[in-house]
Coordinates of C-alpha atoms in Angstrom, one line a residue:
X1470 CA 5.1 -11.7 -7.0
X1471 CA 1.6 -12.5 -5.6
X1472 CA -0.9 -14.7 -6.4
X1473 CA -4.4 -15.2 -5.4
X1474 CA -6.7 -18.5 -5.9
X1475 CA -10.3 -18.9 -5.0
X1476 CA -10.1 -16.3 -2.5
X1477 CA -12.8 -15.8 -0.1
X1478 CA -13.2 -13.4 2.8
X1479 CA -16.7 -14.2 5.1
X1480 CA -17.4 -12.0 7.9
X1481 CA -19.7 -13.8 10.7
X1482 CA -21.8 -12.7 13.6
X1483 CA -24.2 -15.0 15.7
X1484 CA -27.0 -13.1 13.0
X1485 CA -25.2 -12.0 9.7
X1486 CA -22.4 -13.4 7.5
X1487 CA -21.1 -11.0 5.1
X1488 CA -19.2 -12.3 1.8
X1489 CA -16.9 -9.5 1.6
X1490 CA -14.5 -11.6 -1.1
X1491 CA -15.9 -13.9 -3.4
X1492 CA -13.7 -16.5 -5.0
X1493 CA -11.0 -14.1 -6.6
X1494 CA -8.3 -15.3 -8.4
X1495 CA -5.3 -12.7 -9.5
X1496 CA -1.8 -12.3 -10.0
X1497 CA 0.1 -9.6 -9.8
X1498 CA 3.9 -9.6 -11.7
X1499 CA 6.7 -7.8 -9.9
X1500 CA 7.0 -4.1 -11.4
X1501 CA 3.2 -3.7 -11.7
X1502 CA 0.9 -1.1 -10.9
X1503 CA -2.8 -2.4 -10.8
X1504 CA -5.2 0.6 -10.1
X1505 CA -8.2 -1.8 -7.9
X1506 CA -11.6 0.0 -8.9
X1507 CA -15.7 -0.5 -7.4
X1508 CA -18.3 1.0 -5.2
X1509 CA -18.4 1.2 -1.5
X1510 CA -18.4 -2.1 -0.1
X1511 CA -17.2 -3.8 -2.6
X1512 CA -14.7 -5.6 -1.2
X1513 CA -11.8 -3.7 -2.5
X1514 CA -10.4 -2.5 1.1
X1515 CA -10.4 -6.1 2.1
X1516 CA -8.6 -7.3 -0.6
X1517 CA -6.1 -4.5 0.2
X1518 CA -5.8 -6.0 3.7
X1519 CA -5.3 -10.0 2.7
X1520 CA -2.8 -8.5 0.4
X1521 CA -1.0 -6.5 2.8
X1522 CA -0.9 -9.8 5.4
X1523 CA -2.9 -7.8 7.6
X1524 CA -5.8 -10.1 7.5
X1525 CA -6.1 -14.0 6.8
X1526 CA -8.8 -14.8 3.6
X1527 CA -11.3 -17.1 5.6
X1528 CA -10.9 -19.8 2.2
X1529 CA -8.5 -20.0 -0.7
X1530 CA -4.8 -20.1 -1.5
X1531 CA -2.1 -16.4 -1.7
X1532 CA 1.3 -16.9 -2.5
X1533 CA 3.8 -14.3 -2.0
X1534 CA 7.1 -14.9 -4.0
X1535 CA 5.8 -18.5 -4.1
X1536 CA 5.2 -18.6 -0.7
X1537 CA 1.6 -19.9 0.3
X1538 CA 1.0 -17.7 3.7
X1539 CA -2.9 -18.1 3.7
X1540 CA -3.2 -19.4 6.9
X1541 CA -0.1 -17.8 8.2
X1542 CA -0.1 -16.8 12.7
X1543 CA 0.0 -12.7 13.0
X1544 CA 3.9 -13.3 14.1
X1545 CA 5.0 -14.8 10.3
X1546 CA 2.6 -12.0 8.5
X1547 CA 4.4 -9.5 10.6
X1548 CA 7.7 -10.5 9.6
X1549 CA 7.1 -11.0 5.8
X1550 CA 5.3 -7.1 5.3
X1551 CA 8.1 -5.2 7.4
X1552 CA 10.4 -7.0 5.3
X1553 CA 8.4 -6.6 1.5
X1554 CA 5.5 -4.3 1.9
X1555 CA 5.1 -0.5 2.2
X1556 CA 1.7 1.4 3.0
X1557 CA 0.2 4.7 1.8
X1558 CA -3.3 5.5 3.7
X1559 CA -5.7 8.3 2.8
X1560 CA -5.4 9.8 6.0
X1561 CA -1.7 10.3 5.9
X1562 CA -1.1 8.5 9.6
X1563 CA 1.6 10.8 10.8
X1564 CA 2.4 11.3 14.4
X1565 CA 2.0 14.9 14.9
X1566 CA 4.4 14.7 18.0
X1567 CA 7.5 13.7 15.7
X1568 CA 8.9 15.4 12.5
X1569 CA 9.2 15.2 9.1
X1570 CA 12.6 13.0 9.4
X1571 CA 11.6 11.3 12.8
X1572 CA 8.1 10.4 11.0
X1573 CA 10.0 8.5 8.4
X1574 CA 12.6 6.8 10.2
X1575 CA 10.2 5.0 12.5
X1576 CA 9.4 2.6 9.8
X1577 CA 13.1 2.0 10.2
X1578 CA 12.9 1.2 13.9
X1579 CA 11.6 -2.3 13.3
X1580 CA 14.6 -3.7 11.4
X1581 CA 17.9 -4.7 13.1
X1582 CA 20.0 -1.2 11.4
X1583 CA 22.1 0.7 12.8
X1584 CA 21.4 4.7 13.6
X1585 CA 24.0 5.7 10.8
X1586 CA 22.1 4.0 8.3
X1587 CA 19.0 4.7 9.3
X1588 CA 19.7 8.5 9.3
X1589 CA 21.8 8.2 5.6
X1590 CA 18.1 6.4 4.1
X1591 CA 16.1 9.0 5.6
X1592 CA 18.1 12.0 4.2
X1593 CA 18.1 10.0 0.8
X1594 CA 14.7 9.5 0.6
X1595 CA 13.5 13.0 1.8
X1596 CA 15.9 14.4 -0.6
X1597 CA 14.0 12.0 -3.8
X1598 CA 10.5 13.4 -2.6
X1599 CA 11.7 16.8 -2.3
X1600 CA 11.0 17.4 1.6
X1601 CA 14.5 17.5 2.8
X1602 CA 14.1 21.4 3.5
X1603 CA 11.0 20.3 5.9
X1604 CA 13.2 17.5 7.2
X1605 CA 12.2 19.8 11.1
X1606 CA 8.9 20.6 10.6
X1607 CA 6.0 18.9 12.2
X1608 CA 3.2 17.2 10.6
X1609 CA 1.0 20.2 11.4
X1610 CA 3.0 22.7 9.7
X1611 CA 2.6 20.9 6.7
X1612 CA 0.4 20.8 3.8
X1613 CA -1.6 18.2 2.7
X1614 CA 0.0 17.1 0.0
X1615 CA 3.5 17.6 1.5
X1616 CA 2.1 15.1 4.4
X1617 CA 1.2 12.7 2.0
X1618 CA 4.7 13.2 0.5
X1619 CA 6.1 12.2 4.5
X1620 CA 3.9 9.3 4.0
X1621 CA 5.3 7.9 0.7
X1622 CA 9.1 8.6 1.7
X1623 CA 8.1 6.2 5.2
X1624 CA 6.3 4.0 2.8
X1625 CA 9.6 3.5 0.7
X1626 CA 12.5 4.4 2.6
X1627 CA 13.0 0.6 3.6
X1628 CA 13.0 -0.4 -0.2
X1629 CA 9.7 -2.8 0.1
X1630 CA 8.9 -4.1 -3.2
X1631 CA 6.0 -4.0 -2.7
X1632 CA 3.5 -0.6 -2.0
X1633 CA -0.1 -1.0 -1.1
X1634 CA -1.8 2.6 -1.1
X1635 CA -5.5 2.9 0.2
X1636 CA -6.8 6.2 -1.5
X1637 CA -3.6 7.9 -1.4
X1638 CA -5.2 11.0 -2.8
X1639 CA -8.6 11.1 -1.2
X1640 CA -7.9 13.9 0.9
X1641 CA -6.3 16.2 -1.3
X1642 CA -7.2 18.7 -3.6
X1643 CA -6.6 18.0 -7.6
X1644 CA -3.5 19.4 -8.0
X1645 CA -1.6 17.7 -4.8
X1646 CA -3.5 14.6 -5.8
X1647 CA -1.7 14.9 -9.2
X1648 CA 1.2 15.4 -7.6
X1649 CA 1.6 12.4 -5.2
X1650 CA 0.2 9.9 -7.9
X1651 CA 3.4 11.4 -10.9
X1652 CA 5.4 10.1 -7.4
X1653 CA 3.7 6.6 -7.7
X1654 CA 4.3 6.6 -11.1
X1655 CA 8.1 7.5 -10.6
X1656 CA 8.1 4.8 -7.6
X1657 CA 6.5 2.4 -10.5
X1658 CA 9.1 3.0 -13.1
X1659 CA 12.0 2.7 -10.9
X1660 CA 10.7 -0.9 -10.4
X1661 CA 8.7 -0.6 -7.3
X1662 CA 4.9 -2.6 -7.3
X1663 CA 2.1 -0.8 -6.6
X1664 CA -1.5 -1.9 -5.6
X1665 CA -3.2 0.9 -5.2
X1666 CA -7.1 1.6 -4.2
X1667 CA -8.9 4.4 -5.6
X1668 CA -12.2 5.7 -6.7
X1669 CA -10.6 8.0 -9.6
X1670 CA -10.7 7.3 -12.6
X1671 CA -8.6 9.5 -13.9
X1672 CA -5.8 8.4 -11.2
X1673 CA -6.3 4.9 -12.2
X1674 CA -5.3 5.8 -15.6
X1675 CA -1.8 6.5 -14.0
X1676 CA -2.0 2.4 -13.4
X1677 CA -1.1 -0.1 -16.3
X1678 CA -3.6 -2.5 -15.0
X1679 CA -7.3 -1.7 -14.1
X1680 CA -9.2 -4.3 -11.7
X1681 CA -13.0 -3.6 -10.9
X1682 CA -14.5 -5.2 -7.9
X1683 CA -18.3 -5.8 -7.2
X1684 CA -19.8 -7.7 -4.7
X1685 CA -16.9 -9.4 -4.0
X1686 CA -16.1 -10.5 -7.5
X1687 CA -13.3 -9.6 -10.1
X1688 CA -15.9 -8.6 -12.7
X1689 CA -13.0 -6.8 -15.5
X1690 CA -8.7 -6.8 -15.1
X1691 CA -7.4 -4.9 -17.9
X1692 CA -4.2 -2.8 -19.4
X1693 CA -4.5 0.6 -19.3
X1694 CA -4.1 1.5 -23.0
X1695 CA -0.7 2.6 -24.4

């Protein structure tokens, strides 16, 4: 599915140049879900964001589904993530002046679909994360976990192949944090890719694959043991 080669990411002011990627290669295979591990400032949200197309890596090659988009204008990057990539962010991102359903369907708004269909995806996917019942409620009336929920069903009710979740579970307590990484795990085994950053070990252990970051460099990439 993706593929990184040499990868660097340098950040540059008239006084400091900060190597915040270091010549990392990886590949990751459609159906994966890679659990990317390391301390603060280790690189691991801006690999997240070259990933996600939402940044160009200053050196080295990415191909996505064989495409090399390294050097890709903001326009092309756009296009390609609305049409392959999902996100999941820590801090849920809901806009608290919508609902549940209208929270979801603006990830819809971008694509060229019709209101019918965009409604019918909505109720489907509410009704897989079990929030259809809160389908009216507003962000605010809803509990962490169940917002994080909301931000899973937007995340996959365009069918993106790919998800990229940023400590998805960072602000919840254990037991919602369990629950919204068994939903990743479901996501995974229904075929959907998943790239997720995390400091928890114990949630990377939902991943197959286990990458650790530090300074920059891909120091271990190993599968999770059966």
């Amino acid at each position: 599915m993706l593929k990184l080669q040499n990868l660097f990411k340098v950040y540059r002011t008239d006084e400091v140049e900060t190597v915040a990627l270091n010549g990392v290669n990886l590949s990751i295979e459609q159906g994966d879900f890679v659990a990317v591990m390391g301390p603060s400032g280790c690189g691991k949200s801006t690999l997240l964001n070259i990933i996600g197309l939402l940044d160009n890596p200053s050196e080295g090659d990415y191909f996505f589904f064989d495409e090399n988009v390294a050097c890709y204008p903001e326009s092309k990057r756009s296009a390609i993530r609305k049409k392959n990539i999902g996100f999941i962010f820590q801090s849920f991102n809901l806009i608290d002046e919508l609902n549940v359903a209208e929270n979801i369907e603006l990830a819809l708004l971008y694509h060229n679909m019709p209101a019918s269909e965009r409604k019918r995806r909505v109720a489907e996917v509410m009704d897989r994360m079990g929030i259809a019942h809160r389908a009216k409620h507003m962000p605010g009336q809803l509990s962490g976990g169940q917002q994080q929920r909301v931000a899973v069903a937007r995340a996959v009710v365009g069918d993106q192949p790919l998800i990229l979740a940023d400590e998805p579970t960072g602000n919840l307590d254990s037991a919602h944090g369990q629950e919204v990484m068994e939903l990743l795990r479901s996501l995974n085994a229904e075929g959907t890719t998943i790239v997720m950053v995390t400091h928890s070990p114990a949630h990377a252990d939902y991943a197959r694959r286990s990458v650790n970051l530090f300074d920059g460099h891909i120091v271990t990439d190993r599968l999770r043991a059966a």
